[in-house]
Amino acid sequence: MRSQPDLPKTEGPAIYRVRVLGTLDRKWARDVSGMDIKEEVGPKGDRRTILVGHLPDQAALLGVLNALYEMHLPVLSVDCEECE
Amino acid sequence: MSPNSLPVPLISTKLHRPPVAPDVVYRNQLCERLEEGRHLPLTLVSAPAGWGKTTLVGQWMDALEDPGAWVSLDETDNDPRVFLSYFIAAVRTAFPDACRETFALLKQGELPPLEVLGATLINELDSIQGHLVLALDDYHRIREPSIHQILTSLLVHPPNSLHLAIMSRRDPPIPVASLRGRNMMTEVRARDLHFSRAESITFLARAAGKSLDEHAVDILHSGTEGWPVALRLAALALRDREDVEGFIRGFGGGTAQIRQYLVEEILSQQPPPVAACLCETSILGRFCAPLVEAVCTPSTAGGEARVGGVDFIRLLRDTSLPCVALDDHGEWYRHHHLFQDLLRRRLEDTRETAEIVQLHRRATSWLEENGLLEEALEHALKAGDGAEAGRLVGRHGVELKNREQWHRLANLLGRLPAHILEADVQLLLLRAWFLDNRLRRSEAWDLLDRAENLLERSIPEPKDAARYRGEIHALRSCQRLEEARGAQAVEHAESALASLPHECSSDRGYAVITLALGQQVSGRVDQGYQVIHDGMGQERELAGTYRTRLLSALSWIQWLEADLQPVKIAGQQYLVQGRTMGLPQSANAGLAFLGAAHYQLNELAEAEKVLAPLVSDPVLNATSQVFLQGGFALASTLQATGRSERASEIADRMEQGLLRIGNPTLLHHTKAFRADLALSQGRVAEALRWAEGYDPTPFRLIYRFYAPEITLGKVLIAEGSEESRLRAEDYLARLEAFLSRTHNRLFTIPVLALRALILSRQGDEPGALELLGRAVALAQPGGAIRVFADLDPEIGKLLNRLPLDEEGLRFAGRVMAAFRGKETPAVAGIHGQSEVGPLTDREFEILQLLARRLSNKEIAKQIYVTPGTVKRHTENIYKKLGVHGRHDAVAKAVGLGILQESRLAL
């Protein structure tokens, strides 16, 4: 029996990496999500963006994913470091 | 506040702060944190459902000294106009007079650019003396980027008076990270909202109404992971349960199972009708006793009588099932969102889809009957009943038009699935009316054609068919009118009035306008007046927009007849009626007519005063008709009073605003107007470039304040080459023929004057004077001055040489004064005038004596000279004034402003 539950992974801070198809504004990334962005080129020559950063919890992660969705940037992958 | 004074109808329960349940745990530390951050721009509470976000902020605001305001957001707030209406209404619960300008902007047909809206809001919030905490609950429902933008600008330039508290299930797309980095916000996250073990113990003891042993508490606490809503549900389930052990044993599994388990527990403890009702009311965004009764199934399968609405609500409160009071007097409630989700899931699991659709239908019915259209529509759409949704909007179309609630109509139509709209004659027509109102006429005529085709193919009820045909005739009538086909316009308008029932005030009024104008255009202006007078005599129709449209019709006809004083009177009445009846579009249209008439009469100071609010700094009112009239009239006024830069500024902003809206007709007009301004400001090349791209043929009806067709004539003449002159002659002759055919008095005046100018330059003075004389004859009765004064100043000189009677000379004098930038009424006598050649002091003295009707001999005696000297002087005076006698001399001098009327002897 747990005496003090470990924080479920949805509520703890972690480093997340989100890859999307397309490019986005650096300032946005900083101001809204607090994540760094890097651009890369995919196998077919398409431009992709990787957002990496420390987020306080998954409500924040969902906020970022939702914002990307509203900007019509398809999400290719979402990884959580330290979540394993 | 009358409903019509609001941009959108407001549901007051959304502004009500949900009261904090009495048994909640007071979250001391968190409230202290919020309090510390009160003077920062933002508090963000971001956590999934059921963490107690609303409760926390509610607790904090209860204890605040500063006033607090609240908005509970939902899907329908995804429209900037709606969102800001609630925002401002909330601010006004604390500061009733705040944000007037922003509020006024929200009532305009087209919203100004976002930046302008945001800037105005921020300025007005800044000017509030005092502090306010404004809470926005459920912000995750907002998807609309323009709203995120407005909030972002509010946070980037935070007004001193405002603290925003945003509650959301996920981080909103505003610069959260940036604010976090600069320590400009207080953040509360899920892990902060966890109940600690101590808090769980306290809460469970209170809410379950019994004390539990440590073991039980531990299981509940860890099972729910300190999730407040789950603890509340557990406490509820435990309250009436004797067998605590048994209950605890069921607490295995993960959180998902726990939730469903809890809901089932709770439901099983209620009498079946109540349990059923709980699930059924989960479809409602909010409910009151009568709505509950309307929606909930009359009796359960077991044959037990259903629970009454009032009883249900009392039960909710007494058992402290998670529900939220939405007002102070116990009328409206809603379920706690999470609880609602769980109930809804249960509903979907245990009932047939058809039954659920029935529930939605009953909700739609009751909501519609009680005037809550937008919510009724929500339910019709959720029931998947597109057709019924369409019929619902159709049923209220007439009412919305009659109240001039055009954007509300557009909103409702916009929520309907496209295929529903396309297949319904009434809905197509409603959209056509909306487009017509926004002056997007080519789109409107398209829809009109489609509606007519559809009507042929379908078989509606006979009285509906009559009404639809009437509406189609009314819109066609306008279409023909714009094509300058007066007779056909009249026919269609008469058919419209014959078919439209009396309650269709808006449509009938519209048909009266096109009928009256159609008559005027066909040369039967008296019949036009008759139609209007008949309309005014009909008592029962004098409600709302019908009456104001009669005044509109009157203003239009009188404008085209160049009868300007009556336009002022009609315009003034239009304005007053519009204000009295809460019809802002009518009020503004009246204002525009009034301003236009003042302008045309050269009463420039008055014009500016009247028109300035229509096109006020820093905002632009872009409501189609009013815009065209008012905006151009104001810019013209500024140009005429020597403020060219400001005039150009206004024209610039009009163009930018129109580019955003994308209305080609209005844009086209505005570009022409800018060319006209360029010409007045001496930039002939610019005007020429516009002229090259402009083709006014085939001529369409010319009836507004400003006519690009006239500008073309001006530009061709100004170009100066022989070739242009020939083109101008030809063009103006054709234009004059068209204006004559359409009996357009007002715009014929400048065309005749321009033609006279051409002849004059070719040396044909008699010919020129003949044409100019005709122009004056048309202008003089109504007092139209700027039709001349906006043309080449040479026309003023020509005017000086025109032989006229006394009245005529007075009029001519006023026109010439206008050319020199003088306003009417006449400015005090300065007796040096360039065209006329300055009068000497002696001449002026004698002129004054002439004005007092003294004979030459009497004058001679008065000033101690011989009568012969007087005679010599008077002849000089006559020559300089271009007249042949003393009466004429006095008249002209008065018109020119050399003499003041009041100095005349009786």
Short mmCIF file of N, CA, C and O in Angstrom, two decimals, chain B residues 682-756:
data_model
loop_
_atom_site.label_atom_id
_atom_site.label_comp_id
_atom_site.label_asym_id
_atom_site.label_seq_id
_atom_site.Cartn_x
_atom_site.Cartn_y
_atom_site.Cartn_z
N GLY B 682 -4.78 68.23 -56.12
CA GLY B 682 -3.82 68.62 -57.15
C GLY B 682 -3.01 67.47 -57.73
O GLY B 682 -2.10 67.69 -58.53
N ARG B 683 -3.33 66.25 -57.35
CA ARG B 683 -2.53 65.13 -57.87
C ARG B 683 -3.23 64.51 -59.08
O ARG B 683 -3.80 63.41 -59.01
N VAL B 684 -3.14 65.26 -60.18
CA VAL B 684 -3.89 64.86 -61.39
C VAL B 684 -3.42 63.51 -61.92
O VAL B 684 -4.22 62.69 -62.35
N ALA B 685 -2.12 63.29 -61.89
CA ALA B 685 -1.59 62.03 -62.45
C ALA B 685 -2.19 60.82 -61.75
O ALA B 685 -2.56 59.83 -62.39
N GLU B 686 -2.29 60.92 -60.44
CA GLU B 686 -2.87 59.81 -59.68
C GLU B 686 -4.32 59.57 -60.10
O GLU B 686 -4.76 58.44 -60.29
N ALA B 687 -5.06 60.68 -60.23
CA ALA B 687 -6.45 60.57 -60.62
C ALA B 687 -6.57 59.95 -62.01
O ALA B 687 -7.45 59.13 -62.28
N LEU B 688 -5.64 60.33 -62.88
CA LEU B 688 -5.67 59.80 -64.24
C LEU B 688 -5.46 58.30 -64.26
O LEU B 688 -6.10 57.57 -65.01
N ARG B 689 -4.52 57.85 -63.42
CA ARG B 689 -4.25 56.40 -63.39
C ARG B 689 -5.52 55.65 -63.02
O ARG B 689 -5.84 54.62 -63.62
N TRP B 690 -6.25 56.18 -62.04
CA TRP B 690 -7.50 55.52 -61.67
C TRP B 690 -8.45 55.53 -62.86
O TRP B 690 -9.06 54.51 -63.19
N ALA B 691 -8.54 56.70 -63.53
CA ALA B 691 -9.50 56.85 -64.62
C ALA B 691 -9.26 55.83 -65.73
O ALA B 691 -10.20 55.33 -66.35
N GLU B 692 -7.99 55.54 -65.96
CA GLU B 692 -7.68 54.59 -67.04
C GLU B 692 -8.31 53.23 -66.78
O GLU B 692 -8.69 52.53 -67.70
N GLY B 693 -8.37 52.86 -65.49
CA GLY B 693 -8.89 51.53 -65.19
C GLY B 693 -10.38 51.50 -64.92
O GLY B 693 -10.95 50.47 -64.56
N TYR B 694 -11.05 52.64 -65.11
CA TYR B 694 -12.44 52.71 -64.67
C TYR B 694 -13.40 52.76 -65.86
O TYR B 694 -13.24 53.59 -66.76
N ASP B 695 -14.37 51.88 -65.85
CA ASP B 695 -15.38 51.91 -66.90
C ASP B 695 -16.76 51.91 -66.26
O ASP B 695 -17.19 50.90 -65.71
N PRO B 696 -17.44 53.02 -66.31
CA PRO B 696 -18.72 53.12 -65.64
C PRO B 696 -19.87 52.49 -66.40
O PRO B 696 -20.98 52.41 -65.88
N THR B 697 -19.64 52.07 -67.64
CA THR B 697 -20.77 51.55 -68.40
C THR B 697 -20.85 50.04 -68.23
O THR B 697 -19.84 49.37 -68.05
N PRO B 698 -22.00 49.41 -68.32
CA PRO B 698 -23.28 50.10 -68.45
C PRO B 698 -23.63 50.84 -67.17
O PRO B 698 -23.33 50.36 -66.07
N PHE B 699 -24.23 52.00 -67.27
CA PHE B 699 -24.51 52.81 -66.10
C PHE B 699 -25.47 52.09 -65.16
O PHE B 699 -26.47 51.54 -65.57
N ARG B 700 -25.11 52.12 -63.89
CA ARG B 700 -26.01 51.59 -62.87
C ARG B 700 -26.57 52.79 -62.13
O ARG B 700 -26.02 53.88 -62.18
N LEU B 701 -27.67 52.55 -61.40
CA LEU B 701 -28.34 53.66 -60.74
C LEU B 701 -27.38 54.45 -59.85
O LEU B 701 -26.65 53.87 -59.05
N ILE B 702 -27.41 55.75 -60.00
CA ILE B 702 -26.54 56.61 -59.20
C ILE B 702 -27.41 57.23 -58.13
O ILE B 702 -28.29 58.03 -58.42
N TYR B 703 -27.18 56.86 -56.87
CA TYR B 703 -28.09 57.38 -55.85
C TYR B 703 -27.43 57.66 -54.52
O TYR B 703 -28.04 58.21 -53.63
N ARG B 704 -26.16 57.29 -54.38
CA ARG B 704 -25.55 57.44 -53.07
C ARG B 704 -25.02 58.85 -52.86
O ARG B 704 -25.22 59.73 -53.66
N PHE B 705 -24.28 59.02 -51.80
CA PHE B 705 -23.71 60.33 -51.53
C PHE B 705 -22.72 60.71 -52.61
O PHE B 705 -22.65 61.85 -53.07
N TYR B 706 -21.91 59.75 -52.99
CA TYR B 706 -20.82 60.04 -53.90
C TYR B 706 -20.95 59.20 -55.17
O TYR B 706 -21.31 58.03 -55.11
N ALA B 707 -20.67 59.79 -56.33
CA ALA B 707 -20.78 59.08 -57.60
C ALA B 707 -19.45 59.09 -58.36
O ALA B 707 -19.00 60.14 -58.82
N PRO B 708 -18.85 57.91 -58.51
CA PRO B 708 -17.59 57.84 -59.27
C PRO B 708 -17.75 58.35 -60.70
O PRO B 708 -16.79 58.86 -61.29
N GLU B 709 -18.97 58.20 -61.23
CA GLU B 709 -19.21 58.62 -62.61
C GLU B 709 -18.89 60.10 -62.82
O GLU B 709 -18.40 60.49 -63.88
N ILE B 710 -19.17 60.90 -61.80
CA ILE B 710 -18.89 62.33 -61.89
C ILE B 710 -17.37 62.56 -61.87
O ILE B 710 -16.84 63.39 -62.63
N THR B 711 -16.70 61.82 -61.01
CA THR B 711 -15.25 61.97 -60.92
C THR B 711 -14.59 61.73 -62.26
O THR B 711 -13.66 62.46 -62.64
N LEU B 712 -15.08 60.76 -62.99
CA LEU B 712 -14.47 60.48 -64.30
C LEU B 712 -14.53 61.72 -65.19
O LEU B 712 -13.56 62.10 -65.85
N GLY B 713 -15.72 62.37 -65.19
CA GLY B 713 -15.85 63.60 -65.98
C GLY B 713 -14.83 64.64 -65.54
O GLY B 713 -14.16 65.26 -66.36
N LYS B 714 -14.71 64.83 -64.22
CA LYS B 714 -13.78 65.83 -63.69
C LYS B 714 -12.35 65.54 -64.13
O LYS B 714 -11.60 66.44 -64.54
N VAL B 715 -11.99 64.27 -64.05
CA VAL B 715 -10.61 63.90 -64.37
C VAL B 715 -10.32 64.12 -65.85
O VAL B 715 -9.27 64.66 -66.22
N LEU B 716 -11.26 63.71 -66.71
CA LEU B 716 -11.03 63.88 -68.14
C LEU B 716 -10.83 65.35 -68.49
O LEU B 716 -9.99 65.70 -69.31
N ILE B 717 -11.63 66.21 -67.88
CA ILE B 717 -11.48 67.63 -68.15
C ILE B 717 -10.14 68.14 -67.63
O ILE B 717 -9.44 68.91 -68.30
N ALA B 718 -9.79 67.71 -66.44
CA ALA B 718 -8.55 68.20 -65.82
C ALA B 718 -7.31 67.80 -66.61
O ALA B 718 -6.29 68.47 -66.58
N GLU B 719 -7.41 66.69 -67.31
CA GLU B 719 -6.26 66.20 -68.08
C GLU B 719 -5.80 67.22 -69.09
O GLU B 719 -4.61 67.42 -69.30
N GLY B 720 -6.75 67.94 -69.68
CA GLY B 720 -6.40 69.13 -70.45
C GLY B 720 -6.14 68.94 -71.91
O GLY B 720 -6.17 69.89 -72.67
N SER B 721 -5.91 67.70 -72.37
CA SER B 721 -5.59 67.56 -73.80
C SER B 721 -6.86 67.63 -74.63
O SER B 721 -7.97 67.46 -74.13
N GLU B 722 -6.68 67.86 -75.89
CA GLU B 722 -7.79 67.94 -76.82
C GLU B 722 -8.55 66.62 -76.84
O GLU B 722 -9.78 66.56 -76.84
N GLU B 723 -7.77 65.54 -76.85
CA GLU B 723 -8.36 64.20 -76.91
C GLU B 723 -9.26 63.95 -75.70
O GLU B 723 -10.39 63.46 -75.83
N SER B 724 -8.73 64.29 -74.52
CA SER B 724 -9.53 64.11 -73.32
C SER B 724 -10.78 64.94 -73.37
O SER B 724 -11.84 64.52 -72.93
N ARG B 725 -10.64 66.15 -73.89
CA ARG B 725 -11.81 67.02 -73.94
C ARG B 725 -12.90 66.38 -74.77
O ARG B 725 -14.07 66.39 -74.40
N LEU B 726 -12.51 65.81 -75.91
CA LEU B 726 -13.51 65.18 -76.76
C LEU B 726 -14.16 64.00 -76.05
O LEU B 726 -15.38 63.81 -76.10
N ARG B 727 -13.31 63.21 -75.40
CA ARG B 727 -13.85 62.06 -74.65
C ARG B 727 -14.82 62.55 -73.58
O ARG B 727 -15.89 61.97 -73.37
N ALA B 728 -14.39 63.63 -72.90
CA ALA B 728 -15.23 64.15 -71.83
C ALA B 728 -16.58 64.60 -72.37
O ALA B 728 -17.63 64.30 -71.80
N GLU B 729 -16.55 65.30 -73.47
CA GLU B 729 -17.80 65.80 -74.06
C GLU B 729 -18.75 64.65 -74.35
O GLU B 729 -19.93 64.68 -73.99
N ASP B 730 -18.19 63.66 -75.01
CA ASP B 730 -19.00 62.50 -75.39
C ASP B 730 -19.54 61.81 -74.14
O ASP B 730 -20.74 61.51 -74.03
N TYR B 731 -18.63 61.55 -73.21
CA TYR B 731 -19.00 60.83 -71.99
C TYR B 731 -20.08 61.58 -71.21
O TYR B 731 -21.09 61.00 -70.79
N LEU B 732 -19.85 62.88 -71.01
CA LEU B 732 -20.79 63.65 -70.21
C LEU B 732 -22.16 63.74 -70.86
O LEU B 732 -23.20 63.74 -70.19
N ALA B 733 -22.16 63.77 -72.19
CA ALA B 733 -23.44 63.80 -72.88
C ALA B 733 -24.21 62.51 -72.61
O ALA B 733 -25.40 62.53 -72.31
N ARG B 734 -23.49 61.39 -72.67
CA ARG B 734 -24.14 60.11 -72.41
C ARG B 734 -24.60 60.01 -70.96
O ARG B 734 -25.70 59.53 -70.65
N LEU B 735 -23.75 60.48 -70.08
CA LEU B 735 -24.09 60.44 -68.66
C LEU B 735 -25.32 61.29 -68.39
O LEU B 735 -26.24 60.89 -67.67
N GLU B 736 -25.35 62.48 -69.03
CA GLU B 736 -26.50 63.35 -68.81
C GLU B 736 -27.77 62.69 -69.31
O GLU B 736 -28.82 62.76 -68.65
N ALA B 737 -27.67 62.02 -70.45
CA ALA B 737 -28.85 61.34 -70.98
C ALA B 737 -29.33 60.28 -69.99
O ALA B 737 -30.53 60.16 -69.73
N PHE B 738 -28.40 59.53 -69.42
CA PHE B 738 -28.77 58.50 -68.46
C PHE B 738 -29.42 59.12 -67.22
O PHE B 738 -30.46 58.65 -66.74
N LEU B 739 -28.83 60.18 -66.71
CA LEU B 739 -29.37 60.82 -65.52
C LEU B 739 -30.76 61.41 -65.81
O LEU B 739 -31.65 61.38 -64.96
N SER B 740 -30.91 61.90 -67.02
CA SER B 740 -32.20 62.45 -67.39
C SER B 740 -33.24 61.35 -67.45
O SER B 740 -34.35 61.49 -66.94
N ARG B 741 -32.85 60.24 -68.03
CA ARG B 741 -33.77 59.11 -68.13
C ARG B 741 -34.19 58.62 -66.75
O ARG B 741 -35.31 58.21 -66.52
N THR B 742 -33.28 58.69 -65.81
CA THR B 742 -33.61 58.23 -64.46
C THR B 742 -34.01 59.38 -63.54
O THR B 742 -34.05 59.24 -62.33
N HIS B 743 -34.31 60.53 -64.14
CA HIS B 743 -34.85 61.65 -63.39
C HIS B 743 -34.03 62.02 -62.17
O HIS B 743 -34.57 62.35 -61.11
N ASN B 744 -32.76 61.98 -62.34
CA ASN B 744 -31.86 62.20 -61.22
C ASN B 744 -31.42 63.67 -61.18
O ASN B 744 -30.46 64.07 -61.83
N ARG B 745 -32.15 64.45 -60.43
CA ARG B 745 -31.91 65.88 -60.40
C ARG B 745 -30.54 66.22 -59.80
O ARG B 745 -29.79 67.01 -60.37
N LEU B 746 -30.27 65.62 -58.67
CA LEU B 746 -29.08 66.01 -57.93
C LEU B 746 -27.81 65.84 -58.74
O LEU B 746 -26.96 66.75 -58.80
N PHE B 747 -27.65 64.69 -59.35
CA PHE B 747 -26.39 64.44 -60.03
C PHE B 747 -26.33 65.04 -61.43
O PHE B 747 -25.27 65.09 -62.04
N THR B 748 -27.49 65.47 -61.96
CA THR B 748 -27.46 66.16 -63.24
C THR B 748 -26.75 67.51 -63.10
O THR B 748 -26.09 67.97 -64.04
N ILE B 749 -26.89 68.11 -61.94
CA ILE B 749 -26.33 69.44 -61.73
C ILE B 749 -24.84 69.51 -62.05
O ILE B 749 -24.41 70.31 -62.90
N PRO B 750 -24.00 68.67 -61.42
CA PRO B 750 -22.58 68.78 -61.74
C PRO B 750 -22.26 68.42 -63.18
O PRO B 750 -21.31 68.95 -63.76
N VAL B 751 -23.06 67.50 -63.75
CA VAL B 751 -22.77 67.13 -65.14
C VAL B 751 -23.00 68.33 -66.06
O VAL B 751 -22.19 68.62 -66.94
N LEU B 752 -24.09 69.04 -65.86
CA LEU B 752 -24.34 70.24 -66.66
C LEU B 752 -23.23 71.27 -66.44
O LEU B 752 -22.75 71.90 -67.39
N ALA B 753 -22.84 71.43 -65.20
CA ALA B 753 -21.80 72.42 -64.90
C ALA B 753 -20.48 72.05 -65.60
O ALA B 753 -19.79 72.91 -66.14
N LEU B 754 -20.16 70.74 -65.60
CA LEU B 754 -18.92 70.31 -66.25
C LEU B 754 -19.00 70.54 -67.77
O LEU B 754 -18.04 70.98 -68.41
N ARG B 755 -20.16 70.23 -68.30
CA ARG B 755 -20.32 70.47 -69.75
C ARG B 755 -20.18 71.96 -70.05
O ARG B 755 -19.58 72.35 -71.05
N ALA B 756 -20.74 72.78 -69.17
CA ALA B 756 -20.62 74.24 -69.36
C ALA B 756 -19.15 74.65 -69.34
O ALA B 756 -18.70 75.48 -70.14
#
